[in-house]
Coordinates of C-alpha atoms in Angstrom, one line a residue:
Chain A
Q1 CA 4.2 21.0 9.0
K2 CA 3.1 18.0 7.2
E3 CA 5.7 15.2 7.7
V4 CA 5.3 14.9 3.2
E5 CA 5.4 18.1 1.5
Q6 CA 3.7 18.0 -2.0
N7 CA 3.1 20.5 -4.9
S8 CA -0.6 18.9 -5.8
G9 CA -0.4 20.5 -9.4
P10 CA -1.2 19.8 -11.9
L11 CA 1.9 20.0 -13.6
S12 CA 0.9 20.4 -17.1
V13 CA 4.0 19.5 -19.6
P14 CA 4.2 18.7 -23.1
E15 CA 5.0 15.3 -24.5
G16 CA 8.3 14.5 -25.3
A17 CA 9.7 16.9 -22.2
I18 CA 11.3 16.2 -19.1
A19 CA 8.4 16.0 -16.0
S20 CA 9.8 17.0 -12.3
L21 CA 8.6 16.1 -9.5
N22 CA 9.3 17.4 -5.8
C23 CA 9.0 16.1 -2.5
T24 CA 10.1 16.8 1.2
Y25 CA 10.1 15.5 4.5
S26 CA 10.2 16.4 7.9
D27 CA 11.9 13.6 9.6
R28 CA 15.6 13.4 9.0
G29 CA 15.0 9.6 10.6
S30 CA 13.3 9.4 7.1
Q31 CA 15.6 5.7 5.4
S32 CA 13.4 4.9 2.5
F33 CA 12.5 7.3 -0.5
F34 CA 9.0 5.6 -2.6
W35 CA 7.8 8.2 -5.5
Y36 CA 4.2 5.6 -6.5
R37 CA 2.0 6.4 -9.5
Q38 CA -2.0 6.1 -9.1
Y39 CA -4.0 6.5 -12.0
S40 CA -7.6 8.0 -11.4
G41 CA -8.9 4.9 -9.3
K42 CA -6.3 2.5 -8.8
S43 CA -4.0 1.9 -6.7
P44 CA -1.1 3.3 -6.4
E45 CA 1.8 1.1 -8.6
L46 CA 5.5 1.6 -6.9
I47 CA 8.3 2.5 -10.2
M48 CA 11.1 5.0 -7.8
S49 CA 12.7 3.3 -4.6
I50 CA 15.8 5.4 -3.4
Y51 CA 17.7 4.8 -0.2
S52 CA 20.5 7.0 -0.5
N53 CA 21.8 10.5 -1.3
G54 CA 22.8 10.9 -4.9
D55 CA 20.0 9.4 -8.4
K56 CA 18.4 6.0 -9.3
E57 CA 18.0 5.5 -12.6
D58 CA 15.4 3.5 -14.3
G59 CA 14.5 3.2 -17.9
R60 CA 13.2 7.0 -18.2
F61 CA 12.6 7.3 -14.3
T62 CA 15.5 9.3 -12.5
A63 CA 15.0 9.9 -8.7
Q64 CA 16.9 12.2 -6.7
L65 CA 17.7 12.1 -3.2
N66 CA 19.3 14.7 -1.0
K67 CA 19.4 13.5 2.2
A68 CA 21.0 17.3 4.0
S69 CA 18.1 19.4 2.5
Q70 CA 15.2 16.0 2.6
Y71 CA 14.8 16.2 -0.2
V72 CA 13.6 14.2 -2.5
S73 CA 12.6 14.5 -6.6
L74 CA 11.4 12.6 -10.1
L75 CA 12.4 13.5 -12.9
I76 CA 10.8 11.6 -15.7
R77 CA 12.0 12.4 -19.0
D78 CA 9.9 11.9 -22.7
S79 CA 7.1 12.6 -21.2
Q80 CA 4.4 10.2 -22.2
P81 CA 0.0 11.3 -22.3
S82 CA 0.2 7.4 -20.3
D83 CA 2.4 8.9 -17.7
S84 CA -0.2 11.5 -17.0
A85 CA -1.6 10.5 -13.2
T86 CA -0.7 11.3 -9.6
Y87 CA 1.9 10.6 -7.7
L88 CA 2.8 10.0 -4.7
C89 CA 5.9 10.9 -3.0
A90 CA 6.7 7.9 0.9
V91 CA 9.2 7.5 3.1
V92 CA 10.0 5.4 5.7
V93 CA 11.3 6.5 9.5
T94 CA 13.8 4.2 10.8
G95 CA 12.4 2.4 13.3
T96 CA 8.2 2.3 12.3
A97 CA 8.7 -1.5 10.3
S98 CA 8.6 -0.6 6.8
K99 CA 5.5 2.0 7.8
L100 CA 4.6 4.1 4.9
T101 CA 3.6 8.1 4.8
F102 CA 2.2 9.3 1.6
G103 CA 2.5 13.5 0.6
T104 CA -0.8 14.5 -0.8
G105 CA 0.2 13.8 -4.7
T106 CA 1.1 16.0 -7.6
R107 CA -1.3 15.8 -11.0
L108 CA 0.8 15.7 -13.3
Q109 CA -0.6 16.2 -17.2
V110 CA 1.3 15.5 -19.1
T111 CA -0.4 17.8 -23.6
L112 CA -0.6 16.7 -27.0
Chain B
G1 CA 6.6 -9.3 -7.6
A2 CA 4.3 -9.9 -5.1
V3 CA 0.1 -10.3 -5.2
V4 CA -1.8 -8.6 -3.0
S5 CA -5.9 -9.4 -4.1
Q6 CA -8.9 -7.8 -2.2
H7 CA -12.7 -8.7 -2.5
P8 CA -14.5 -7.0 -3.5
S9 CA -13.7 -4.2 -6.0
R10 CA -16.5 -2.7 -5.5
V11 CA -19.7 -1.9 -2.5
I12 CA -22.2 0.0 -2.5
C13 CA -24.8 -0.6 0.6
K14 CA -27.1 0.8 3.0
S15 CA -26.8 3.4 5.6
G16 CA -26.7 1.3 8.7
T17 CA -24.9 -1.4 7.9
S18 CA -21.6 -3.3 8.0
V19 CA -19.0 -3.9 4.7
K20 CA -16.5 -6.6 4.9
I21 CA -13.6 -5.8 2.7
E22 CA -10.8 -8.5 2.6
C23 CA -6.6 -8.7 1.6
R24 CA -5.4 -11.8 0.4
S25 CA -2.1 -12.0 -0.5
L26 CA -1.7 -14.3 -3.1
D27 CA 2.7 -16.1 -3.1
F28 CA 3.7 -15.0 0.3
Q29 CA 2.7 -14.8 3.9
A30 CA 2.1 -11.1 5.2
T31 CA 2.9 -11.0 9.0
T32 CA 2.6 -7.6 8.5
M33 CA -0.7 -6.3 7.0
F34 CA -1.8 -2.4 6.6
W35 CA -5.0 -0.6 5.6
Y36 CA -5.3 2.9 4.5
R37 CA -8.4 5.3 3.4
Q38 CA -7.5 7.5 0.3
F39 CA -10.4 10.4 0.4
P40 CA -11.7 11.5 -3.4
K41 CA -8.6 14.2 -4.8
K42 CA -6.4 13.4 -0.9
S43 CA -3.6 10.9 -0.1
L44 CA -3.6 7.7 1.4
M45 CA -4.2 7.6 5.2
L46 CA -2.8 5.1 7.0
M47 CA -5.4 3.3 9.4
A48 CA -3.8 1.2 10.9
T49 CA -1.1 -1.8 11.0
S50 CA -2.0 -5.1 12.0
N51 CA 0.4 -8.2 12.5
E52 CA -1.1 -11.5 12.0
G53 CA -2.7 -13.3 15.2
S54 CA -2.6 -9.9 17.3
K55 CA -4.8 -6.5 17.9
A56 CA -4.1 -4.3 14.6
T57 CA -2.6 -0.5 16.2
Y58 CA -4.5 2.7 14.8
E59 CA -3.3 5.9 14.0
Q60 CA -4.9 8.5 16.1
G61 CA -8.3 9.4 14.9
V62 CA -9.2 5.9 13.6
E63 CA -12.5 4.6 15.7
K64 CA -11.1 0.8 16.3
D65 CA -14.8 -0.5 17.3
K66 CA -15.8 0.9 13.7
F67 CA -13.4 -0.2 11.7
L68 CA -13.0 -3.9 13.0
I69 CA -9.7 -5.5 11.8
N70 CA -9.2 -9.0 11.6
H71 CA -5.6 -10.5 10.9
A72 CA -6.3 -14.6 11.6
S73 CA -3.5 -16.0 9.3
L74 CA -0.2 -15.2 6.9
T75 CA -2.7 -14.6 4.2
L76 CA -5.7 -12.9 4.9
S77 CA -7.0 -9.9 7.1
T78 CA -10.5 -8.5 6.8
L79 CA -11.4 -4.5 7.7
T80 CA -15.2 -4.7 8.6
V81 CA -16.9 -0.8 8.6
T82 CA -19.6 -1.1 11.2
S83 CA -22.5 0.6 10.7
A84 CA -21.5 2.4 7.8
H85 CA -22.7 5.8 7.5
P86 CA -21.8 7.7 3.9
E87 CA -19.1 9.7 5.3
D88 CA -17.5 6.3 5.3
S89 CA -17.6 5.7 1.2
S90 CA -13.9 6.4 0.2
F91 CA -11.2 3.9 -1.4
Y92 CA -9.8 1.3 0.9
I93 CA -6.6 0.0 0.3
C94 CA -4.7 -2.9 1.8
S95 CA -1.0 -3.3 2.1
A96 CA 0.7 -6.8 2.8
G97 CA 4.1 -6.6 3.9
L98 CA 6.8 -8.7 5.2
A99 CA 8.0 -10.0 8.9
G100 CA 9.6 -6.8 11.0
G101 CA 9.6 -4.5 7.8
R102 CA 11.8 -7.3 6.0
Q103 CA 12.4 -5.7 2.5
I104 CA 13.0 -7.8 -0.8
K105 CA 13.9 -7.0 -4.4
D106 CA 11.6 -6.4 -6.5
N107 CA 11.8 -5.7 -10.3
N108 CA 14.8 -3.1 -9.6
H109 CA 13.0 -1.7 -6.5
I110 CA 12.8 -3.0 -2.5
R111 CA 10.2 -2.6 -1.2
G112 CA 8.2 -3.6 1.7
Q113 CA 4.6 -3.4 0.9
F114 CA 2.8 -4.7 -2.0
F115 CA -0.5 -2.8 -2.8
G116 CA -4.1 -4.7 -3.0
P117 CA -6.4 -2.8 -6.0
G118 CA -8.1 -1.3 -3.2
T119 CA -12.2 -1.6 -2.5
R120 CA -14.6 1.4 -3.3
L121 CA -16.7 1.8 -0.8
T122 CA -20.2 3.6 -1.7
V123 CA -22.7 4.1 1.6
L124 CA -26.0 5.6 0.8

């Protein structure tokens, strides 16, 4: 079983819709959870971090964490064509000194 | 936010040559540097973790004699791909972190790593 799993997509949503991206992780010692956006040929860019169960909102982005289910999601409201990218879920396991373990990423396509 | 640079951004070399990639933290002291590799349409895979002044810790399956990492100062780490071959062609990304996994708040996010822009290596 992979440590961090994501659906590779592509996930296609129309402009203005809500995009929902999901991620599951296997290590119950995971303490920190991140969502990165990566455009083709570019380095990942941090868009959300979450540490506690529940929701965290930042602009059009909402991260949701459920540690009991080992599940973290990212919602993008009012999706824009510029949101089209690969979204990487990453976790840090307790005691690993910030070592990030990435999922394979979900490619999002926002259509006009 | 903290800035990390990489040089070069793109390099093309002949098979058998060695290539050095530099990673610099521009406005903070990076006790820890992480080196990742990303193949097309794949995720980032951690290659090694280096702490300033000590030997790097390599992930399973990564050849330490092929991928030489030096972290001689708190602002500079280098990755040298020795005797590069076409299968080493990839996107190499470094990330700089703070001592002991310490995290800081950066634009409403608490984070422990700051990524460089990446280096595209093509081996002919």
